[in-house]
PDB file of C-alpha atoms in Angstrom:
ATOM      1  CA  MET A   1      84.443 129.349 111.617  1.00  0.00           C
ATOM      2  CA  ALA A   2      80.795 130.645 110.616  1.00  0.00           C
ATOM      3  CA  CYS A   3      79.334 132.346 108.006  1.00  0.00           C
ATOM      4  CA  SER A   4      80.364 135.265 109.264  1.00  0.00           C
ATOM      5  CA  LYS A   5      83.661 136.818 111.553  1.00  0.00           C
ATOM      6  CA  SER A   6      82.425 135.632 114.612  1.00  0.00           C
ATOM      7  CA  THR A   7      82.489 132.880 116.335  1.00  0.00           C
ATOM      8  CA  PRO A   8      79.453 130.267 116.073  1.00  0.00           C
ATOM      9  CA  ARG A   9      77.144 130.001 118.568  1.00  0.00           C
ATOM     10  CA  GLU A  10      74.633 127.731 119.957  1.00  0.00           C
ATOM     11  CA  VAL A  11      71.614 128.307 118.852  1.00  0.00           C
ATOM     12  CA  SER A  12      67.663 127.295 119.653  1.00  0.00           C
ATOM     13  CA  PRO A  13      65.078 127.608 117.114  1.00  0.00           C
ATOM     14  CA  PRO A  14      62.053 129.713 119.560  1.00  0.00           C
ATOM     15  CA  PRO A  15      59.587 127.411 120.020  1.00  0.00           C
ATOM     16  CA  SER A  16      57.177 129.564 117.309  1.00  0.00           C
ATOM     17  CA  ALA A  17      60.424 128.653 114.349  1.00  0.00           C
ATOM     18  CA  VAL A  18      59.389 124.552 115.937  1.00  0.00           C
ATOM     19  CA  ALA A  19      57.562 122.427 112.709  1.00  0.00           C
ATOM     20  CA  ALA A  20      56.828 119.364 113.294  1.00  0.00           C
ATOM     21  CA  ALA A  21      58.513 116.631 111.821  1.00  0.00           C
ATOM     22  CA  PRO A  22      57.908 115.857 108.691  1.00  0.00           C
ATOM     23  CA  ALA A  23      56.821 112.429 106.892  1.00  0.00           C
ATOM     24  CA  HIS A  24      59.594 112.944 104.594  1.00  0.00           C
ATOM     25  CA  LEU A  25      61.588 115.264 101.951  1.00  0.00           C
ATOM     26  CA  SER A  26      60.248 116.532  98.702  1.00  0.00           C
ATOM     27  CA  THR A  27      61.994 115.699  95.612  1.00  0.00           C
ATOM     28  CA  LYS A  28      64.362 118.854  95.879  1.00  0.00           C
ATOM     29  CA  LEU A  29      66.697 117.211  98.827  1.00  0.00           C
ATOM     30  CA  ALA A  30      65.165 113.647  97.794  1.00  0.00           C
ATOM     31  CA  LEU A  31      67.014 110.581  95.029  1.00  0.00           C
ATOM     32  CA  PRO A  32      64.920 107.951  94.526  1.00  0.00           C
ATOM     33  CA  ALA A  33      67.387 104.191  95.618  1.00  0.00           C
ATOM     34  CA  ALA A  34      69.537 104.051  93.425  1.00  0.00           C
ATOM     35  CA  ALA A  35      71.397 100.210  92.151  1.00  0.00           C
ATOM     36  CA  ARG A  36      75.539 102.273  93.167  1.00  0.00           C
ATOM     37  CA  VAL A  37      75.967 105.235  95.380  1.00  0.00           C
ATOM     38  CA  VAL A  38      79.285 106.306  95.998  1.00  0.00           C
ATOM     39  CA  ALA A  39      79.774 109.091  98.914  1.00  0.00           C
ATOM     40  CA  ILE A  40      82.552 111.690  98.895  1.00  0.00           C
ATOM     41  CA  GLY A  41      84.682 113.886 101.715  1.00  0.00           C
ATOM     42  CA  ASP A  42      85.494 117.108 101.256  1.00  0.00           C
ATOM     43  CA  LEU A  43      88.231 117.879  98.853  1.00  0.00           C
ATOM     44  CA  HIS A  44      89.588 121.496 100.293  1.00  0.00           C
ATOM     45  CA  GLY A  45      90.767 123.176  96.973  1.00  0.00           C
ATOM     46  CA  ASP A  46      92.276 120.588  95.790  1.00  0.00           C
ATOM     47  CA  LEU A  47      91.909 119.467  91.907  1.00  0.00           C
ATOM     48  CA  ASP A  48      94.058 116.611  91.963  1.00  0.00           C
ATOM     49  CA  ALA A  49      92.458 114.811  94.255  1.00  0.00           C
ATOM     50  CA  ALA A  50      88.532 114.791  93.412  1.00  0.00           C
ATOM     51  CA  ARG A  51      89.658 113.857  89.547  1.00  0.00           C
ATOM     52  CA  ARG A  52      91.213 110.705  91.676  1.00  0.00           C
ATOM     53  CA  VAL A  53      88.613 110.274  93.900  1.00  0.00           C
ATOM     54  CA  LEU A  54      86.499 110.206  91.009  1.00  0.00           C
ATOM     55  CA  ARG A  55      87.717 108.444  89.177  1.00  0.00           C
ATOM     56  CA  LEU A  56      88.747 105.777  92.522  1.00  0.00           C
ATOM     57  CA  ALA A  57      84.239 106.091  92.031  1.00  0.00           C
ATOM     58  CA  GLY A  58      84.252 105.305  88.663  1.00  0.00           C
ATOM     59  CA  ALA A  59      82.868 108.063  88.188  1.00  0.00           C
ATOM     60  CA  ILE A  60      84.964 109.578  85.203  1.00  0.00           C
ATOM     61  CA  ASP A  61      87.326 108.522  82.482  1.00  0.00           C
ATOM     62  CA  ALA A  62      91.644 109.420  82.413  1.00  0.00           C
ATOM     63  CA  SER A  63      89.964 113.171  80.294  1.00  0.00           C
ATOM     64  CA  ASP A  64      87.608 113.820  83.397  1.00  0.00           C
ATOM     65  CA  GLU A  65      84.217 112.469  81.705  1.00  0.00           C
ATOM     66  CA  TRP A  66      81.446 110.711  82.946  1.00  0.00           C
ATOM     67  CA  ILE A  67      81.681 107.732  82.210  1.00  0.00           C
ATOM     68  CA  GLY A  68      78.945 106.501  85.664  1.00  0.00           C
ATOM     69  CA  GLY A  69      76.076 105.642  83.895  1.00  0.00           C
ATOM     70  CA  THR A  70      74.066 106.187  86.366  1.00  0.00           C
ATOM     71  CA  LEU A  71      75.568 106.201  89.240  1.00  0.00           C
ATOM     72  CA  VAL A  72      74.642 108.445  92.029  1.00  0.00           C
ATOM     73  CA  VAL A  73      77.526 110.187  93.392  1.00  0.00           C
ATOM     74  CA  VAL A  74      77.499 112.076  96.467  1.00  0.00           C
ATOM     75  CA  GLN A  75      79.860 114.792  97.585  1.00  0.00           C
ATOM     76  CA  THR A  76      79.769 115.783 100.888  1.00  0.00           C
ATOM     77  CA  GLY A  77      80.451 119.690 100.673  1.00  0.00           C
ATOM     78  CA  ASP A  78      83.628 121.658 101.426  1.00  0.00           C
ATOM     79  CA  GLU A  79      84.977 121.419  98.063  1.00  0.00           C
ATOM     80  CA  ILE A  80      86.482 125.356  98.385  1.00  0.00           C
ATOM     81  CA  ASP A  81      89.541 127.082 100.817  1.00  0.00           C
ATOM     82  CA  ARG A  82      92.831 125.556 101.695  1.00  0.00           C
ATOM     83  CA  GLY A  83      93.848 124.917  98.406  1.00  0.00           C
ATOM     84  CA  ASP A  84      94.976 126.439  95.090  1.00  0.00           C
ATOM     85  CA  GLY A  85      91.917 124.409  92.833  1.00  0.00           C
ATOM     86  CA  ASP A  86      88.750 125.631  93.836  1.00  0.00           C
ATOM     87  CA  ARG A  87      87.607 127.071  91.150  1.00  0.00           C
ATOM     88  CA  ALA A  88      88.472 123.871  89.131  1.00  0.00           C
ATOM     89  CA  ILE A  89      87.054 121.567  91.463  1.00  0.00           C
ATOM     90  CA  LEU A  90      83.028 123.624  91.350  1.00  0.00           C
ATOM     91  CA  ASP A  91      83.321 124.098  88.063  1.00  0.00           C
ATOM     92  CA  LEU A  92      83.491 120.436  86.924  1.00  0.00           C
ATOM     93  CA  PHE A  93      81.181 119.098  89.610  1.00  0.00           C
ATOM     94  CA  ASP A  94      78.366 121.878  87.744  1.00  0.00           C
ATOM     95  CA  ARG A  95      79.966 119.767  84.991  1.00  0.00           C
ATOM     96  CA  LEU A  96      79.353 116.024  85.036  1.00  0.00           C
ATOM     97  CA  ALA A  97      76.287 116.971  87.202  1.00  0.00           C
ATOM     98  CA  ALA A  98      74.912 117.856  83.784  1.00  0.00           C
ATOM     99  CA  LYS A  99      76.995 114.370  82.169  1.00  0.00           C
ATOM    100  CA  ALA A 100      75.818 112.498  84.781  1.00  0.00           C
ATOM    101  CA  LYS A 101      71.847 113.301  84.804  1.00  0.00           C
ATOM    102  CA  ALA A 102      71.781 113.579  81.098  1.00  0.00           C
ATOM    103  CA  ALA A 103      73.358 108.812  81.441  1.00  0.00           C
ATOM    104  CA  GLY A 104      70.525 108.472  83.683  1.00  0.00           C
ATOM    105  CA  GLY A 105      73.037 108.873  87.146  1.00  0.00           C
ATOM    106  CA  ALA A 106      73.878 111.994  88.962  1.00  0.00           C
ATOM    107  CA  LEU A 107      76.282 113.959  91.197  1.00  0.00           C
ATOM    108  CA  VAL A 108      75.243 115.950  94.032  1.00  0.00           C
ATOM    109  CA  ALA A 109      77.843 118.351  95.221  1.00  0.00           C
ATOM    110  CA  LEU A 110      76.365 119.423  99.071  1.00  0.00           C
ATOM    111  CA  VAL A 111      77.152 122.892 100.438  1.00  0.00           C
ATOM    112  CA  GLY A 112      79.487 122.796 103.183  1.00  0.00           C
ATOM    113  CA  ASN A 113      80.894 125.328 105.779  1.00  0.00           C
ATOM    114  CA  HIS A 114      83.308 126.624 103.978  1.00  0.00           C
ATOM    115  CA  GLU A 115      81.047 127.847 101.111  1.00  0.00           C
ATOM    116  CA  LEU A 116      79.052 129.393 103.601  1.00  0.00           C
ATOM    117  CA  MET A 117      81.650 130.840 105.055  1.00  0.00           C
ATOM    118  CA  ASN A 118      82.944 132.739 101.555  1.00  0.00           C
ATOM    119  CA  ALA A 119      79.393 133.946 100.833  1.00  0.00           C
ATOM    120  CA  ALA A 120      80.273 135.399 104.134  1.00  0.00           C
ATOM    121  CA  LEU A 121      83.108 136.840 103.281  1.00  0.00           C
ATOM    122  CA  ASP A 122      85.124 134.859 105.660  1.00  0.00           C
ATOM    123  CA  PHE A 123      88.253 133.995 103.830  1.00  0.00           C
ATOM    124  CA  ARG A 124      90.403 132.822 106.835  1.00  0.00           C
ATOM    125  CA  TYR A 125      91.324 129.155 105.232  1.00  0.00           C
ATOM    126  CA  VAL A 126      91.768 130.903 101.040  1.00  0.00           C
ATOM    127  CA  THR A 127      95.054 130.542  99.597  1.00  0.00           C
ATOM    128  CA  PRO A 128      96.778 133.332  97.535  1.00  0.00           C
ATOM    129  CA  GLY A 129      96.187 131.120  94.538  1.00  0.00           C
ATOM    130  CA  GLY A 130      92.459 130.734  95.259  1.00  0.00           C
ATOM    131  CA  PHE A 131      91.674 134.737  95.217  1.00  0.00           C
ATOM    132  CA  ALA A 132      93.754 134.531  91.556  1.00  0.00           C
ATOM    133  CA  ALA A 133      91.395 131.703  90.152  1.00  0.00           C
ATOM    134  CA  PHE A 134      88.554 134.874  90.385  1.00  0.00           C
ATOM    135  CA  ALA A 135      90.549 138.238  89.157  1.00  0.00           C
ATOM    136  CA  ASP A 136      88.818 137.845  86.648  1.00  0.00           C
ATOM    137  CA  VAL A 137      85.157 138.415  88.345  1.00  0.00           C
ATOM    138  CA  PRO A 138      84.269 141.920  87.374  1.00  0.00           C
ATOM    139  CA  PRO A 139      84.056 143.449  91.415  1.00  0.00           C
ATOM    140  CA  ARG A 140      80.723 144.793  92.450  1.00  0.00           C
ATOM    141  CA  SER A 141      79.653 148.385  93.049  1.00  0.00           C
ATOM    142  CA  ASP A 142      77.035 147.412  96.094  1.00  0.00           C
ATOM    143  CA  SER A 143      79.729 146.247  98.253  1.00  0.00           C
ATOM    144  CA  HIS A 144      83.305 145.341  99.511  1.00  0.00           C
ATOM    145  CA  GLY A 145      84.874 148.625  99.169  1.00  0.00           C
ATOM    146  CA  ASP A 146      86.806 147.640 102.230  1.00  0.00           C
ATOM    147  CA  LEU A 147      88.049 144.670 101.358  1.00  0.00           C
ATOM    148  CA  PRO A 148      91.762 144.391  99.456  1.00  0.00           C
ATOM    149  CA  GLN A 149      92.016 144.722  96.182  1.00  0.00           C
ATOM    150  CA  GLY A 150      92.923 140.639  95.419  1.00  0.00           C
ATOM    151  CA  GLU A 151      90.599 139.419  97.216  1.00  0.00           C
ATOM    152  CA  LEU A 152      87.288 142.227  95.600  1.00  0.00           C
ATOM    153  CA  GLY A 153      86.640 139.202  92.261  1.00  0.00           C
ATOM    154  CA  ARG A 154      86.659 136.062  94.752  1.00  0.00           C
ATOM    155  CA  ALA A 155      84.136 138.719  96.641  1.00  0.00           C
ATOM    156  CA  ALA A 156      81.956 139.105  93.974  1.00  0.00           C
ATOM    157  CA  ALA A 157      81.996 135.385  93.251  1.00  0.00           C
ATOM    158  CA  PHE A 158      80.240 134.450  95.794  1.00  0.00           C
ATOM    159  CA  ALA A 159      78.551 137.600  97.477  1.00  0.00           C
ATOM    160  CA  PRO A 160      74.580 137.276  97.483  1.00  0.00           C
ATOM    161  CA  ARG A 161      73.884 136.880  94.350  1.00  0.00           C
ATOM    162  CA  GLY A 162      77.227 136.906  92.983  1.00  0.00           C
ATOM    163  CA  PRO A 163      77.401 133.827  90.106  1.00  0.00           C
ATOM    164  CA  TYR A 164      79.540 131.147  92.603  1.00  0.00           C
ATOM    165  CA  ALA A 165      76.606 132.325  95.081  1.00  0.00           C
ATOM    166  CA  ILE A 166      73.710 131.811  92.364  1.00  0.00           C
ATOM    167  CA  ASP A 167      75.721 128.490  92.082  1.00  0.00           C
ATOM    168  CA  LEU A 168      75.789 127.592  95.226  1.00  0.00           C
ATOM    169  CA  ALA A 169      72.405 127.936  96.023  1.00  0.00           C
ATOM    170  CA  ALA A 170      70.953 125.506  93.286  1.00  0.00           C
ATOM    171  CA  ARG A 171      72.617 123.332  95.813  1.00  0.00           C
ATOM    172  CA  PRO A 172      71.429 121.367  98.557  1.00  0.00           C
ATOM    173  CA  LEU A 173      72.455 121.182 101.943  1.00  0.00           C
ATOM    174  CA  PHE A 174      70.669 117.841 102.614  1.00  0.00           C
ATOM    175  CA  VAL A 175      70.288 114.661  99.944  1.00  0.00           C
ATOM    176  CA  GLU A 176      68.166 111.419 100.854  1.00  0.00           C
ATOM    177  CA  VAL A 177      69.463 108.777  98.629  1.00  0.00           C
ATOM    178  CA  GLY A 178      66.905 105.954  99.381  1.00  0.00           C
ATOM    179  CA  GLU A 179      67.165 105.029 102.695  1.00  0.00           C
ATOM    180  CA  THR A 180      70.244 106.836 103.382  1.00  0.00           C
ATOM    181  CA  ILE A 181      70.938 110.808 104.880  1.00  0.00           C
ATOM    182  CA  PHE A 182      73.724 112.882 103.228  1.00  0.00           C
ATOM    183  CA  VAL A 183      74.939 116.005 105.257  1.00  0.00           C
ATOM    184  CA  HIS A 184      78.435 117.826 105.211  1.00  0.00           C
ATOM    185  CA  GLY A 185      78.883 118.259 109.547  1.00  0.00           C
ATOM    186  CA  GLY A 186      75.286 116.500 110.760  1.00  0.00           C
ATOM    187  CA  VAL A 187      71.005 116.325 110.918  1.00  0.00           C
ATOM    188  CA  LEU A 188      69.818 116.526 114.355  1.00  0.00           C
ATOM    189  CA  PRO A 189      66.234 116.231 115.992  1.00  0.00           C
ATOM    190  CA  SER A 190      66.143 119.753 116.165  1.00  0.00           C
ATOM    191  CA  HIS A 191      67.107 120.368 112.417  1.00  0.00           C
ATOM    192  CA  VAL A 192      64.240 117.407 111.766  1.00  0.00           C
ATOM    193  CA  ARG A 193      61.798 120.149 114.240  1.00  0.00           C
ATOM    194  CA  TYR A 194      62.504 123.106 111.974  1.00  0.00           C
ATOM    195  CA  GLY A 195      62.313 121.261 109.142  1.00  0.00           C
ATOM    196  CA  LEU A 196      65.225 120.363 106.554  1.00  0.00           C
ATOM    197  CA  ASP A 197      63.356 121.579 102.877  1.00  0.00           C
ATOM    198  CA  ARG A 198      62.695 124.681 105.330  1.00  0.00           C
ATOM    199  CA  MET A 199      66.430 125.627 106.216  1.00  0.00           C
ATOM    200  CA  ASN A 200      67.162 125.086 103.311  1.00  0.00           C
ATOM    201  CA  ASP A 201      65.002 127.287 101.977  1.00  0.00           C
ATOM    202  CA  GLU A 202      65.964 129.756 103.703  1.00  0.00           C
ATOM    203  CA  VAL A 203      69.915 129.406 102.727  1.00  0.00           C
ATOM    204  CA  ASP A 204      68.798 129.777  99.350  1.00  0.00           C
ATOM    205  CA  ASP A 205      67.355 132.912  99.954  1.00  0.00           C
ATOM    206  CA  TRP A 206      70.741 134.303 101.554  1.00  0.00           C
ATOM    207  CA  LEU A 207      72.550 133.377  98.595  1.00  0.00           C
ATOM    208  CA  ARG A 208      70.426 134.257  96.138  1.00  0.00           C
ATOM    209  CA  GLY A 209      70.143 137.858  98.259  1.00  0.00           C
ATOM    210  CA  ASN A 210      66.027 137.458  98.241  1.00  0.00           C
ATOM    211  CA  ARG A 211      67.250 137.510 102.431  1.00  0.00           C
ATOM    212  CA  ALA A 212      69.381 139.701 105.078  1.00  0.00           C
ATOM    213  CA  SER A 213      71.093 136.151 106.472  1.00  0.00           C
ATOM    214  CA  PRO A 214      70.905 132.575 106.653  1.00  0.00           C
ATOM    215  CA  PRO A 215      68.826 131.318 109.078  1.00  0.00           C
ATOM    216  CA  ALA A 216      70.905 131.079 113.087  1.00  0.00           C
ATOM    217  CA  ILE A 217      69.850 127.249 113.422  1.00  0.00           C
ATOM    218  CA  VAL A 218      72.205 126.825 110.086  1.00  0.00           C
ATOM    219  CA  ASP A 219      75.272 129.473 111.166  1.00  0.00           C
ATOM    220  CA  SER A 220      75.003 127.857 114.925  1.00  0.00           C
ATOM    221  CA  GLN A 221      78.115 125.318 116.377  1.00  0.00           C
ATOM    222  CA  ASP A 222      75.216 122.553 116.444  1.00  0.00           C
ATOM    223  CA  GLY A 223      73.965 123.331 112.974  1.00  0.00           C
ATOM    224  CA  PRO A 224      74.291 120.903 110.350  1.00  0.00           C
ATOM    225  CA  LEU A 225      77.608 121.978 108.494  1.00  0.00           C
ATOM    226  CA  TRP A 226      79.252 122.695 112.450  1.00  0.00           C
ATOM    227  CA  THR A 227      78.224 120.188 114.293  1.00  0.00           C
ATOM    228  CA  ARG A 228      80.619 117.044 115.157  1.00  0.00           C
ATOM    229  CA  ARG A 229      78.399 115.277 117.353  1.00  0.00           C
ATOM    230  CA  TYR A 230      78.516 112.642 115.445  1.00  0.00           C
ATOM    231  CA  SER A 231      82.351 112.127 114.057  1.00  0.00           C
ATOM    232  CA  MET A 232      84.066 114.173 117.347  1.00  0.00           C
ATOM    233  CA  THR A 233      87.982 112.112 117.125  1.00  0.00           C
ATOM    234  CA  GLY A 234      88.180 110.805 120.917  1.00  0.00           C
ATOM    235  CA  ALA A 235      84.845 111.650 121.649  1.00  0.00           C
ATOM    236  CA  ALA A 236      81.986 108.915 122.031  1.00  0.00           C
ATOM    237  CA  PRO A 237      78.981 109.832 119.123  1.00  0.00           C
ATOM    238  CA  ASP A 238      75.902 111.099 120.367  1.00  0.00           C
ATOM    239  CA  CYS A 239      74.826 107.999 119.238  1.00  0.00           C
ATOM    240  CA  ALA A 240      71.215 108.649 120.721  1.00  0.00           C
ATOM    241  CA  ALA A 241      70.548 111.776 118.782  1.00  0.00           C
ATOM    242  CA  LEU A 242      71.088 110.599 115.562  1.00  0.00           C
ATOM    243  CA  ASP A 243      68.959 107.063 116.129  1.00  0.00           C
ATOM    244  CA  GLU A 244      65.718 109.945 117.577  1.00  0.00           C
ATOM    245  CA  THR A 245      66.651 111.851 114.190  1.00  0.00           C
ATOM    246  CA  LEU A 246      67.456 108.736 111.739  1.00  0.00           C
ATOM    247  CA  ALA A 247      63.959 107.378 112.909  1.00  0.00           C
ATOM    248  CA  ALA A 248      61.604 110.760 112.496  1.00  0.00           C
ATOM    249  CA  LEU A 249      63.481 111.071 108.941  1.00  0.00           C
ATOM    250  CA  GLY A 250      62.558 107.292 108.321  1.00  0.00           C
ATOM    251  CA  GLU A 251      66.333 106.415 106.785  1.00  0.00           C
ATOM    252  CA  ARG A 252      68.796 103.925 107.988  1.00  0.00           C
ATOM    253  CA  ARG A 253      71.564 106.157 108.494  1.00  0.00           C
ATOM    254  CA  MET A 254      73.547 109.245 107.698  1.00  0.00           C
ATOM    255  CA  VAL A 255      76.823 109.947 105.908  1.00  0.00           C
ATOM    256  CA  VAL A 256      78.560 113.659 107.192  1.00  0.00           C
ATOM    257  CA  GLY A 257      81.746 114.519 106.836  1.00  0.00           C
ATOM    258  CA  HIS A 258      83.511 117.784 107.984  1.00  0.00           C
ATOM    259  CA  THR A 259      85.323 116.372 110.856  1.00  0.00           C
ATOM    260  CA  VAL A 260      89.268 114.472 109.524  1.00  0.00           C
ATOM    261  CA  GLN A 261      89.237 111.443 109.883  1.00  0.00           C
ATOM    262  CA  PRO A 262      92.407 109.020 109.683  1.00  0.00           C
ATOM    263  CA  ASP A 263      90.183 106.593 107.319  1.00  0.00           C
ATOM    264  CA  ILE A 264      86.197 106.312 106.544  1.00  0.00           C
ATOM    265  CA  ASN A 265      85.025 104.622 109.177  1.00  0.00           C
ATOM    266  CA  SER A 266      81.209 103.745 111.255  1.00  0.00           C
ATOM    267  CA  ALA A 267      80.275 104.121 114.415  1.00  0.00           C
ATOM    268  CA  CYS A 268      76.814 103.418 116.356  1.00  0.00           C
ATOM    269  CA  ASP A 269      76.273 100.017 114.647  1.00  0.00           C
ATOM    270  CA  ALA A 270      77.036 101.508 111.240  1.00  0.00           C
ATOM    271  CA  ARG A 271      73.879 103.969 111.261  1.00  0.00           C
ATOM    272  CA  VAL A 272      76.497 107.088 111.241  1.00  0.00           C
ATOM    273  CA  TRP A 273      79.391 106.885 108.238  1.00  0.00           C
ATOM    274  CA  ARG A 274      82.598 110.073 108.685  1.00  0.00           C
ATOM    275  CA  ILE A 275      83.524 110.118 105.223  1.00  0.00           C
ATOM    276  CA  ASP A 276      86.108 113.126 105.205  1.00  0.00           C
ATOM    277  CA  THR A 277      89.447 111.264 105.407  1.00  0.00           C
ATOM    278  CA  GLY A 278      91.462 114.359 104.453  1.00  0.00           C
ATOM    279  CA  MET A 279      92.426 113.553 100.989  1.00  0.00           C
ATOM    280  CA  SER A 280      93.369 117.433 100.034  1.00  0.00           C
ATOM    281  CA  ARG A 281      97.016 118.635  99.901  1.00  0.00           C
ATOM    282  CA  ALA A 282      96.094 120.313 103.235  1.00  0.00           C
ATOM    283  CA  TYR A 283      95.685 117.353 105.498  1.00  0.00           C
ATOM    284  CA  GLY A 284      97.657 114.777 102.907  1.00  0.00           C
ATOM    285  CA  GLY A 285      95.319 112.021 103.894  1.00  0.00           C
ATOM    286  CA  PRO A 286      94.075 108.817 102.191  1.00  0.00           C
ATOM    287  CA  ILE A 287      92.050 109.361  98.842  1.00  0.00           C
ATOM    288  CA  GLU A 288      89.001 106.668 100.091  1.00  0.00           C
ATOM    289  CA  ALA A 289      84.807 106.979  99.067  1.00  0.00           C
ATOM    290  CA  LEU A 290      81.976 105.256 100.453  1.00  0.00           C
ATOM    291  CA  GLU A 291      79.998 102.752  97.911  1.00  0.00           C
ATOM    292  CA  ILE A 292      76.497 102.071  99.146  1.00  0.00           C
ATOM    293  CA  ARG A 293      74.619  98.991  97.142  1.00  0.00           C
ATOM    294  CA  GLY A 294      71.720  97.579  98.748  1.00  0.00           C
ATOM    295  CA  ASP A 295      72.684  96.842 102.357  1.00  0.00           C
ATOM    296  CA  GLN A 296      76.235  96.645 101.918  1.00  0.00           C
ATOM    297  CA  VAL A 297      78.237  99.740 102.607  1.00  0.00           C
ATOM    298  CA  THR A 298      82.179  99.256 101.169  1.00  0.00           C
ATOM    299  CA  VAL A 299      85.095 101.457 101.914  1.00  0.00           C
ATOM    300  CA  LEU A 300      86.802 101.789  98.332  1.00  0.00           C
ATOM    301  CA  ARG A 301      90.636 102.851  99.277  1.00  0.00           C
ATOM    302  CA  GLU A 302      93.286 104.195  96.005  1.00  0.00           C
ATOM    303  CA  ASN A 303      95.736 102.194  96.657  1.00  0.00           C
ATOM    304  CA  ALA A 304      98.658 104.554  94.174  1.00  0.00           C
ATOM    305  CA  PRO A 305     100.674 106.048  96.842  1.00  0.00           C
ATOM    306  CA  ARG A 306     100.396 109.994  96.170  1.00  0.00           C
ATOM    307  CA  PRO A 307     102.678 111.931  95.096  1.00  0.00           C
TER     308      PRO A 307
END
């Protein structure tokens, strides 16, 4: 799985590409501390699960209107693929982001590996409904002629310069809220040396059509959207790399999705929280979210049974 049809590869940036660790992130990637932050993991095209977890967070009402006030919600990417409701989820989060901002809060959806896979026209996890949802997007004359007719609308939407690619370019790869860094897969020391803002800007340039490809460090097995170094089931997390990363960034903890867990859990003395519970119908996992209030971290769990 990668942003191309090939298997992700191990990539180490050449010494000339490595920058010194930044003292802080730009305002594009950082929000001030908030009284209440709720993190939501992978949604994978399940609109019902998206609505339910947003209600669990106290972000929306039964009419999908923002009621969170100054609440900050971070969704850690992979809103799309594996389910038919992915366009509806993207649109819902974009609409709610504007409502949250107007109320003094924030809703930040990060870019996950599946968002970049779609931008690279890697549609192996798209459902028939996921293709049909984009049938109204006019095909583009500049590319994609070798795709089946039913895939052309989605290709036109997600390929660089497409309307949904432009929307994704406005979403960060990482976000810091207070002393917590959120990312889809994980931030490693090599990512910090390369520069998180640099990486984010280069992906944005690709999505906007100003660059031929995403940076190799992103499109790699150990890239920030792909790595499982902190969350692989059955393997010890790389706590030493985590400690080095958090120290370089001045963070207290990291929150990651990407790798399905039986429930939200922590590792490395609660310095990393793994929040992908596979809550979409594709996996059938529990509806859960992570709440951060200052030093207090709590798992929110939905009590209602899944239909």
